[in-house]
Coordinates of C-alpha atoms and ligand atoms in Angstrom, one line a residue:
M1 CA -13.2 8.0 -6.4
R2 CA -16.7 7.0 -5.8
T3 CA -19.4 9.6 -6.0
T4 CA -22.4 7.7 -7.3
H5 CA -24.7 5.8 -5.0
D6 CA -25.6 2.6 -6.7
T7 CA -27.8 0.9 -4.2
P8 CA -29.2 3.4 -1.7
F9 CA -29.3 2.3 1.8
T10 CA -32.9 1.2 2.5
A11 CA -34.1 1.8 6.0
K12 CA -37.3 0.3 7.4
P13 CA -40.2 2.7 6.8
D14 CA -40.4 4.0 10.4
T15 CA -36.8 3.7 11.8
L16 CA -33.2 4.0 10.7
D17 CA -32.6 0.3 11.0
P18 CA -31.9 -1.4 7.7
Q19 CA -34.4 -3.5 5.7
D20 CA -31.5 -5.8 5.0
W21 CA -29.5 -6.6 8.1
E22 CA -27.5 -9.1 6.2
A23 CA -26.0 -6.4 3.9
V24 CA -24.9 -4.4 7.0
R25 CA -23.4 -7.5 8.6
S26 CA -21.4 -8.5 5.5
L27 CA -20.1 -5.0 4.9
G28 CA -19.3 -4.7 8.6
H29 CA -17.2 -7.9 8.3
R30 CA -15.4 -6.4 5.4
M31 CA -14.6 -3.3 7.3
V32 CA -13.1 -5.3 10.2
D33 CA -11.1 -7.4 7.7
D34 CA -9.8 -4.2 6.0
M35 CA -8.9 -2.5 9.2
V36 CA -7.1 -5.5 10.6
A37 CA -5.2 -5.7 7.3
L38 CA -4.3 -2.0 7.5
L39 CA -2.9 -2.4 11.0
A40 CA -1.1 -5.6 10.2
G41 CA 0.8 -3.8 7.4
V42 CA 0.9 -0.4 9.0
G43 CA 4.6 0.3 8.5
D44 CA 4.5 -0.4 4.7
G45 CA 3.2 2.9 3.3
P46 CA 4.2 6.5 3.8
V47 CA 3.8 7.9 7.3
W48 CA 1.9 10.9 5.9
Q49 CA 1.0 12.3 2.5
A50 CA -0.4 15.7 1.7
M51 CA -4.1 15.7 0.6
P52 CA -4.4 16.6 -3.1
G53 CA -6.6 19.6 -3.9
E54 CA -9.3 17.5 -5.5
V55 CA -9.6 15.3 -2.4
R56 CA -10.0 18.4 -0.2
E57 CA -12.7 19.7 -2.7
A58 CA -14.6 16.4 -2.4
F59 CA -15.5 17.4 1.2
K60 CA -17.3 20.5 0.0
T61 CA -20.5 18.8 -1.4
P62 CA -23.8 20.1 0.1
L63 CA -25.9 18.4 2.8
P64 CA -27.1 15.1 1.3
R65 CA -30.9 15.0 1.2
E66 CA -31.5 11.6 -0.4
A67 CA -30.4 8.2 0.9
G68 CA -26.9 7.2 0.1
D69 CA -25.3 3.9 -0.3
L70 CA -23.4 2.3 2.7
A71 CA -20.9 0.5 0.4
G72 CA -20.4 3.8 -1.5
S73 CA -19.8 5.8 1.5
Y74 CA -17.3 3.2 2.7
A75 CA -15.6 3.5 -0.7
D76 CA -15.5 7.3 -0.2
F77 CA -13.9 6.7 3.2
Q78 CA -11.3 4.4 1.6
A79 CA -10.5 6.9 -1.2
L80 CA -10.8 10.2 0.6
V81 CA -10.0 9.6 4.3
Q82 CA -7.9 6.6 5.0
P83 CA -4.9 7.6 2.8
Y84 CA -4.7 11.1 4.2
I85 CA -4.6 10.4 8.0
G86 CA -2.0 12.1 10.3
G87 CA -0.1 8.9 10.4
N88 CA 0.3 8.4 14.2
I89 CA -0.5 4.7 13.9
H90 CA 2.7 4.3 11.7
P91 CA 5.9 3.2 13.4
R92 CA 7.9 6.1 12.1
F93 CA 5.5 8.7 13.5
V94 CA 7.6 10.3 16.3
G95 CA 6.3 13.8 16.2
W96 CA 4.6 15.7 19.0
V97 CA 3.4 13.2 21.6
H98 CA 1.0 10.9 19.9
G99 CA -0.1 7.4 20.8
G100 CA -0.1 4.6 18.2
G101 CA -3.5 3.1 19.1
N102 CA -4.0 -0.7 19.3
P103 CA -6.3 -3.3 17.7
V104 CA -8.0 -4.2 21.0
G105 CA -9.0 -0.6 21.5
M106 CA -10.3 -0.5 17.9
L107 CA -12.6 -3.4 18.5
A108 CA -13.8 -1.9 21.8
E109 CA -14.8 1.2 19.8
L110 CA -17.0 -1.0 17.6
L111 CA -18.6 -2.6 20.7
A112 CA -19.1 0.8 22.4
G113 CA -20.7 2.2 19.3
G114 CA -23.1 -0.7 19.2
L115 CA -24.2 -0.2 22.8
N116 CA -24.4 3.5 22.4
A117 CA -24.2 3.9 26.2
N118 CA -24.6 7.4 27.7
L119 CA -22.2 7.6 30.7
G120 CA -23.4 10.8 32.1
G121 CA -24.9 8.8 35.0
R122 CA -27.6 6.4 36.1
D123 CA -27.3 2.8 37.1
H124 CA -25.8 0.6 34.4
A125 CA -22.8 -1.6 33.8
P126 CA -20.9 0.8 31.5
V127 CA -20.6 3.2 34.4
E128 CA -19.1 0.4 36.5
V129 CA -16.6 -0.1 33.7
E130 CA -15.5 3.5 34.0
R131 CA -15.4 3.3 37.8
Q132 CA -13.1 0.3 37.6
V133 CA -10.8 2.2 35.2
I134 CA -10.7 5.1 37.7
R135 CA -9.9 2.7 40.5
W136 CA -7.1 1.1 38.4
S137 CA -5.8 4.6 37.7
A138 CA -5.7 5.3 41.4
E139 CA -3.9 2.1 42.0
M140 CA -1.3 2.9 39.3
L141 CA -0.6 6.3 40.7
G142 CA -0.6 5.3 44.4
F143 CA -3.8 7.2 45.2
P144 CA -6.3 5.9 47.8
S145 CA -9.1 3.8 46.3
T146 CA -11.6 6.5 47.5
A147 CA -10.2 9.0 45.0
S148 CA -12.6 10.2 42.4
G149 CA -12.1 10.6 38.7
V150 CA -13.6 10.8 35.3
L151 CA -12.6 10.2 31.8
V152 CA -12.5 13.2 29.5
T153 CA -11.3 14.0 26.0
G154 CA -7.7 14.7 27.1
T155 CA -5.3 16.2 29.6
S156 CA -6.3 19.7 28.5
L157 CA -9.8 19.2 29.9
A158 CA -8.4 17.3 32.9
N159 CA -6.1 20.2 33.8
L160 CA -9.1 22.6 33.6
I161 CA -11.1 20.3 36.0
A162 CA -8.1 20.4 38.4
V163 CA -8.0 24.2 38.3
L164 CA -11.7 24.4 39.0
V165 CA -11.5 21.9 42.0
A166 CA -8.5 23.8 43.4
R167 CA -10.5 27.1 43.0
T168 CA -13.4 25.5 45.0
R169 CA -11.0 24.5 47.7
A170 CA -9.5 28.0 47.9
L171 CA -12.7 30.0 47.7
G172 CA -15.4 27.6 49.0
G173 CA -18.4 26.3 47.2
A174 CA -20.1 29.7 47.1
V175 CA -17.8 30.7 44.2
R176 CA -20.1 28.6 42.0
Q177 CA -23.0 31.1 42.7
D178 CA -21.1 34.3 43.3
G179 CA -18.4 34.1 40.7
L180 CA -14.8 35.2 41.2
Q181 CA -15.4 38.8 42.4
G182 CA -12.0 40.5 42.3
C183 CA -10.3 37.2 42.9
P184 CA -6.7 37.3 44.3
L185 CA -5.8 33.7 43.3
V186 CA -2.5 32.9 41.7
A187 CA -1.1 29.6 40.6
Y188 CA 2.4 28.3 39.7
A189 CA 3.9 26.1 37.0
S190 CA 7.2 26.0 35.3
T191 CA 8.1 27.7 32.0
E192 CA 8.1 24.2 30.5
A193 CA 4.5 23.4 31.5
H194 CA 2.2 22.6 28.7
N195 CA 0.3 25.6 27.3
C196 CA -3.0 24.0 28.2
V197 CA -2.3 24.8 31.9
S198 CA -2.4 28.5 30.9
R199 CA -5.5 27.9 28.9
A200 CA -7.1 26.2 31.9
M201 CA -6.5 29.4 33.9
D202 CA -8.0 31.4 31.1
M203 CA -11.1 29.2 30.8
A204 CA -11.6 29.1 34.6
G205 CA -11.9 32.8 34.5
L206 CA -8.7 33.3 36.6
G207 CA -6.8 34.6 33.7
T208 CA -3.5 33.5 32.3
A209 CA -1.7 36.4 34.1
A210 CA -2.5 34.7 37.3
L211 CA -0.3 31.7 36.3
R212 CA 3.3 32.4 37.3
L213 CA 5.7 30.6 35.0
I214 CA 8.7 29.7 37.2
P215 CA 12.2 29.3 35.5
C216 CA 13.8 25.9 35.2
D217 CA 17.2 24.4 35.9
A218 CA 19.5 22.8 33.4
Q219 CA 17.5 19.6 33.6
H220 CA 14.4 21.6 32.6
R221 CA 12.8 21.1 36.0
M222 CA 11.2 23.8 38.1
D223 CA 13.7 25.9 40.1
M224 CA 12.5 25.6 43.7
D225 CA 14.2 28.7 44.9
A226 CA 12.6 30.8 42.2
L227 CA 9.3 29.2 43.1
A228 CA 9.7 30.2 46.8
A229 CA 10.7 33.7 45.8
A230 CA 7.6 34.1 43.6
V231 CA 5.2 32.8 46.3
T232 CA 6.8 35.2 48.9
H233 CA 6.5 38.1 46.4
D234 CA 2.8 37.4 45.6
Q235 CA 1.9 37.0 49.3
A236 CA 3.6 40.4 50.0
Q237 CA 1.4 41.9 47.3
G238 CA -1.7 40.6 49.1
L239 CA -2.4 37.9 46.5
Q240 CA -3.5 34.3 47.4
P241 CA -1.3 31.5 46.1
F242 CA -3.7 28.5 45.7
M243 CA -2.2 26.0 43.3
L244 CA 1.1 24.5 42.2
V245 CA 1.2 22.5 39.0
G246 CA 4.1 20.1 38.6
S247 CA 5.0 18.5 35.2
A248 CA 5.7 14.8 35.0
G249 CA 7.0 14.5 31.5
T250 CA 7.2 18.0 29.9
V251 CA 6.1 18.3 26.3
D252 CA 9.4 19.6 25.0
T253 CA 12.0 17.4 26.7
G254 CA 10.2 14.9 28.9
A255 CA 11.6 16.4 32.0
I256 CA 10.0 15.6 35.4
D257 CA 9.8 18.2 38.1
D258 CA 11.0 17.2 41.6
L259 CA 7.5 16.1 42.6
M260 CA 8.6 15.3 46.2
A261 CA 9.9 18.8 46.7
L262 CA 6.8 20.3 45.0
S263 CA 4.6 18.2 47.3
R264 CA 6.4 19.4 50.4
F265 CA 6.3 23.0 49.3
S266 CA 2.6 22.7 48.6
R267 CA 1.8 21.4 52.1
L268 CA 4.0 24.1 53.7
H269 CA 2.1 26.8 51.8
G270 CA -1.3 25.3 51.7
L271 CA -1.3 25.0 47.9
W272 CA -3.3 22.5 45.9
F273 CA -0.7 20.2 44.3
H274 CA -1.7 19.2 40.8
V275 CA 0.5 17.1 38.4
D276 CA 0.2 17.3 34.7
A277 CA 1.4 13.9 33.8
A278 CA -0.2 13.7 30.4
F279 CA 2.1 11.0 29.2
G280 CA 4.5 10.6 32.1
A281 CA 1.9 9.0 34.4
L282 CA 2.2 5.8 32.5
A283 CA 5.8 5.5 33.6
M284 CA 4.3 4.4 36.9
L285 CA 3.8 1.0 35.2
S286 CA 7.6 0.6 34.7
A287 CA 9.5 -0.6 37.8
Q288 CA 12.6 1.0 36.3
K289 CA 11.1 4.5 35.7
R290 CA 8.6 4.7 38.6
P291 CA 11.2 6.2 41.0
L292 CA 11.5 9.3 38.7
L293 CA 7.9 10.1 39.6
A294 CA 8.3 9.8 43.3
G295 CA 5.9 12.3 44.9
I296 CA 3.1 11.9 42.3
S297 CA 1.2 9.8 44.8
E298 CA 1.1 12.8 47.2
A299 CA -0.7 15.0 44.7
D300 CA -4.2 16.4 45.2
S301 CA -4.9 15.7 41.6
V302 CA -3.3 14.2 38.5
A303 CA -4.2 14.7 34.9
F304 CA -3.1 12.2 32.3
D305 CA -4.0 10.6 29.0
F306 CA -4.6 7.0 28.0
H307 CA -4.4 8.0 24.4
K308 CA -0.6 8.7 24.5
W309 CA 1.7 6.2 26.1
A310 CA -1.0 3.7 27.0
Q311 CA -1.9 3.5 23.3
V312 CA -5.7 3.6 23.7
P313 CA -7.3 5.0 20.6
Y314 CA -8.2 8.7 20.7
D315 CA -9.7 10.2 22.8
A316 CA -9.2 9.2 26.4
G317 CA -7.9 11.5 29.1
C318 CA -8.4 11.2 32.8
I319 CA -8.5 13.4 35.9
L320 CA -8.0 11.8 39.3
V321 CA -8.7 13.8 42.5
R322 CA -7.8 12.6 46.0
D323 CA -10.7 14.3 47.7
A324 CA -13.9 13.0 46.0
D325 CA -16.2 15.2 48.1
L326 CA -14.4 18.4 47.0
H327 CA -14.4 17.1 43.4
A328 CA -18.2 16.6 43.5
A329 CA -18.6 19.9 45.3
T330 CA -17.1 21.6 42.2
F331 CA -19.4 20.1 39.6
A332 CA -22.5 18.4 41.1
T333 CA -25.9 20.0 40.5
Q334 CA -29.3 18.4 40.7
P335 CA -31.9 19.7 38.4
A336 CA -35.3 18.1 38.6
Y337 CA -35.0 16.2 35.3
L338 CA -31.8 14.6 36.6
R339 CA -33.2 13.5 40.0
R340 CA -31.2 10.8 41.6
E341 CA -33.1 7.9 43.1
E342 CA -32.4 5.1 45.5
R343 CA -33.7 2.5 43.1
G344 CA -34.3 2.0 39.5
L345 CA -32.2 3.3 36.6
A346 CA -31.9 6.7 38.2
A347 CA -29.9 5.3 41.2
G348 CA -26.2 4.8 41.4
R349 CA -24.9 8.2 42.5
P350 CA -22.5 9.8 42.4
W351 CA -22.7 10.0 38.6
P352 CA -19.8 10.7 36.3
T353 CA -21.5 14.1 35.4
D354 CA -20.9 15.1 39.1
F355 CA -17.1 15.1 38.4
G356 CA -16.8 17.2 35.3
P357 CA -18.5 19.6 32.8
D358 CA -20.1 16.9 30.5
L359 CA -23.6 15.6 30.9
S360 CA -23.9 13.2 27.9
R361 CA -20.8 11.2 27.7
G362 CA -19.7 8.3 25.5
F363 CA -18.4 4.9 26.5
R364 CA -14.7 5.9 26.3
A365 CA -14.0 3.6 29.3
L366 CA -14.5 0.4 27.3
K367 CA -11.5 0.9 25.1
V368 CA -9.4 1.7 28.1
W369 CA -10.7 -1.2 30.1
M370 CA -10.2 -3.7 27.3
T371 CA -6.8 -2.4 26.4
I372 CA -5.6 -2.8 30.1
K373 CA -7.4 -6.2 30.5
V374 CA -6.0 -7.7 27.3
Y375 CA -2.4 -6.5 27.4
G376 CA -2.0 -6.2 31.2
A377 CA -0.3 -3.3 33.0
D378 CA 3.1 -5.0 32.9
K379 CA 3.1 -5.2 29.1
L380 CA 2.1 -1.5 28.9
G381 CA 5.0 -0.8 31.3
A382 CA 7.3 -2.7 29.0
V383 CA 6.3 -0.4 26.1
I384 CA 7.3 2.5 28.3
D385 CA 10.7 1.0 29.0
R386 CA 11.2 0.3 25.4
S387 CA 10.4 3.8 24.3
C388 CA 12.9 5.1 26.9
E389 CA 15.5 2.7 25.7
L390 CA 15.0 3.8 22.1
A391 CA 15.4 7.4 23.2
Q392 CA 18.7 6.6 24.8
Q393 CA 19.8 4.7 21.6
L394 CA 18.8 7.7 19.5
A395 CA 20.7 10.1 21.8
R396 CA 23.8 8.0 21.5
R397 CA 23.5 8.0 17.7
V398 CA 23.1 11.8 17.7
A399 CA 26.1 12.2 19.9
A400 CA 28.1 10.0 17.5
E401 CA 27.2 11.9 14.4
P402 CA 29.4 15.0 13.8
E403 CA 26.6 16.7 11.9
L404 CA 24.1 16.4 14.7
E405 CA 24.0 17.9 18.2
M406 CA 21.9 17.3 21.2
L407 CA 19.9 20.3 22.5
A408 CA 18.5 18.9 25.8
P409 CA 19.2 16.0 28.1
V410 CA 17.0 12.9 27.7
A411 CA 14.9 12.4 30.8
L412 CA 12.5 9.9 29.5
N413 CA 11.4 9.4 25.9
V414 CA 11.9 12.8 24.1
V415 CA 15.1 13.6 22.2
C416 CA 15.8 17.1 21.0
F417 CA 18.7 17.8 18.6
R418 CA 19.5 19.6 15.4
F419 CA 21.5 19.4 12.2
R420 CA 24.7 21.5 12.4
A421 CA 25.9 23.5 9.4
A422 CA 27.4 26.9 8.7
A423 CA 24.0 28.0 7.6
A424 CA 22.8 31.6 7.9
D425 CA 19.6 30.4 9.5
L426 CA 20.0 27.1 11.3
D427 CA 16.5 27.3 12.6
Q428 CA 15.0 27.5 9.1
L429 CA 17.4 24.7 7.9
N430 CA 16.2 22.4 10.6
A431 CA 12.5 23.2 10.1
D432 CA 13.0 22.5 6.3
I433 CA 14.7 19.2 7.1
V434 CA 11.7 18.1 9.2
A435 CA 9.2 19.2 6.6
D436 CA 11.3 17.3 3.9
L437 CA 11.0 14.1 5.8
Q438 CA 7.3 14.6 6.4
E439 CA 6.6 15.3 2.8
D440 CA 8.7 12.3 1.6
G441 CA 6.5 10.2 3.8
L442 CA 9.6 8.7 5.4
A443 CA 9.1 9.8 9.0
V444 CA 7.3 12.4 11.0
P445 CA 9.4 14.1 13.7
S446 CA 8.3 17.6 14.8
T447 CA 10.0 20.7 16.0
T448 CA 10.2 22.8 19.1
M449 CA 12.3 25.7 20.5
I450 CA 14.9 24.8 23.1
N451 CA 16.8 27.7 24.7
G452 CA 15.9 29.9 21.7
Q453 CA 17.0 27.3 19.1
L454 CA 14.8 25.3 16.8
A455 CA 15.1 21.7 17.7
I456 CA 14.2 18.5 15.8
R457 CA 12.0 16.8 18.4
V458 CA 11.6 13.0 18.4
A459 CA 9.0 11.8 21.0
L460 CA 9.1 8.0 21.4
V461 CA 5.6 7.1 22.3
N462 CA 4.4 4.8 19.6
H463 CA 4.7 1.1 20.6
R464 CA 5.4 0.1 17.0
T465 CA 8.7 2.1 16.6
S466 CA 11.8 0.0 16.3
E467 CA 15.6 0.5 16.2
A468 CA 15.4 0.1 12.4
D469 CA 12.8 2.9 12.2
L470 CA 15.1 5.2 14.1
A471 CA 18.0 4.3 11.8
L472 CA 15.9 5.2 8.8
L473 CA 14.8 8.4 10.5
V474 CA 18.4 9.6 11.3
D475 CA 19.7 8.5 7.9
G476 CA 16.9 10.4 6.3
L477 CA 17.6 13.5 8.4
L478 CA 21.3 13.5 7.5
A479 CA 20.5 13.0 3.8
A480 CA 18.0 15.9 3.8
G481 CA 20.5 18.1 5.7
R482 CA 23.3 17.3 3.3
R483 CA 21.1 17.8 0.3
R484 CA 20.1 21.2 1.5
T485 CA 23.6 22.4 2.5
A486 CA 25.0 21.0 -0.8
A487 CA 22.4 23.0 -2.7
N488 CA 23.6 26.1 -1.0
P489 CA 27.3 26.9 -1.4
Q490 CA 27.3 29.1 1.7
M491 CA 26.7 26.1 3.9
N492 CA 28.7 23.1 4.6
S493 CA 27.6 20.0 6.4
Q494 CA 30.8 19.6 8.5
G495 CA 29.5 21.7 11.3
I496 CA 30.5 25.2 12.3
Ligands
PLP501 C1 -0.3 16.2 25.4 C2 -0.1 17.0 26.6 C3 -1.1 17.8 27.2 C4 -2.4 18.0 26.5 O1 -3.1 16.8 26.5 P1 -4.3 16.5 25.4 O2 -4.7 15.1 25.7 O3 -3.7 16.8 24.1 O4 -5.4 17.5 25.8 C5 -0.8 18.4 28.4 N1 0.4 18.3 29.0 C6 1.3 17.5 28.5 C7 2.6 17.5 29.2 C8 1.1 16.9 27.2 O5 2.1 16.1 26.7

């Protein structure tokens, strides 16, 4: 690994720009060539490999005072960073819910970095790019074109924004000055809702205890009778139900709440209807899957990610709000140094900063815009169909293998199952099998708990995953399970 700096980067005396632009250009070309080569052969190497101790140590050098060498620091990147990534660009990364990225988005990141646009506000074309992405999102979800929205890091932040807008609707704009003051607000989501909904309640100051987690049916969807009972109970206690959060694609099993029923229930009880559709929203691009999301177009707000199923490089989340005025009423302020004008660069209101907590914001929109323009929404929809088809194929394979059993129905693109054996601790065995595969570099599934049992969880999100990759994954899981049960005479791999 490279630690010496042969030819220090020489900046012009008064700026950070180089003396020698040609050197920057030629190294930049090499970086593009290298990254294209990496992506073109992305399935060849291990999915993941543990970082050796000396590599980790290499990150502990003190603050550099002297000029370094651009080529040298690129060599460090190649030696220390690139081989030890999480692996979600690899076709056999099927853990958690990660997007695979795409080369168009990568090039867009280069362009965005060059322009160094600040999308907090003001009147410039990068803001128009983001507005178009928001309008396209509204079109995708069946929202009116007057809906507002803003790109954020991810659905976690998008959900927080939704909670804050719903709070403003329930308590009025004065809550922004007066604070919550013995606030009686309570919200509802299912037990399968992503943990970030609870964190949003925490960060909004409402508290996680004010989020009621409603039990689910056998399909892992919110039980509507239990919801009605919880709301009635809270009302009788003098509390104020204000928000209902539906899940469109739960993180554990990909289940989709009955969004139509949730929408009707929300109208009936005056609740803000929000949908966490982190990855599921993109199923709106699939003619085949769209009916599963019926009702999402009725929502007051939807949170989703472009960095998952839409394959835009991290990070790119989005919040969409039906009522733009209420959205702005939750965040807009106007300090003197951010005066909005009718003309000049300070024109162009409302600004993106009026719709969320960030002031300075990067040009995330460009990688989303270019990904959608280059591939087209239909092609992204086809990726969704393919992921779901692969999930069904995997479920069939699991059902056909006597040593494997399904732990949850497959609603969309997530398959939860486990290796069966007469092991004392089946949960530990399955966790070990998953870790074995990860450490072998063969594949990266993850785990979760389903009905109190540890499940091997395969989330099919990556556009690069193929049938052959899933065959390698299952063969690898079976081999690891057999190896582990054979090593332990108390276990056998023929099931219970
Ligand atoms: C991933 C996910 C989130 C969190 O989104 P981030 O982009 O990681 O912040 C929320 N809800 C669901 C259902 C998810 O899958």
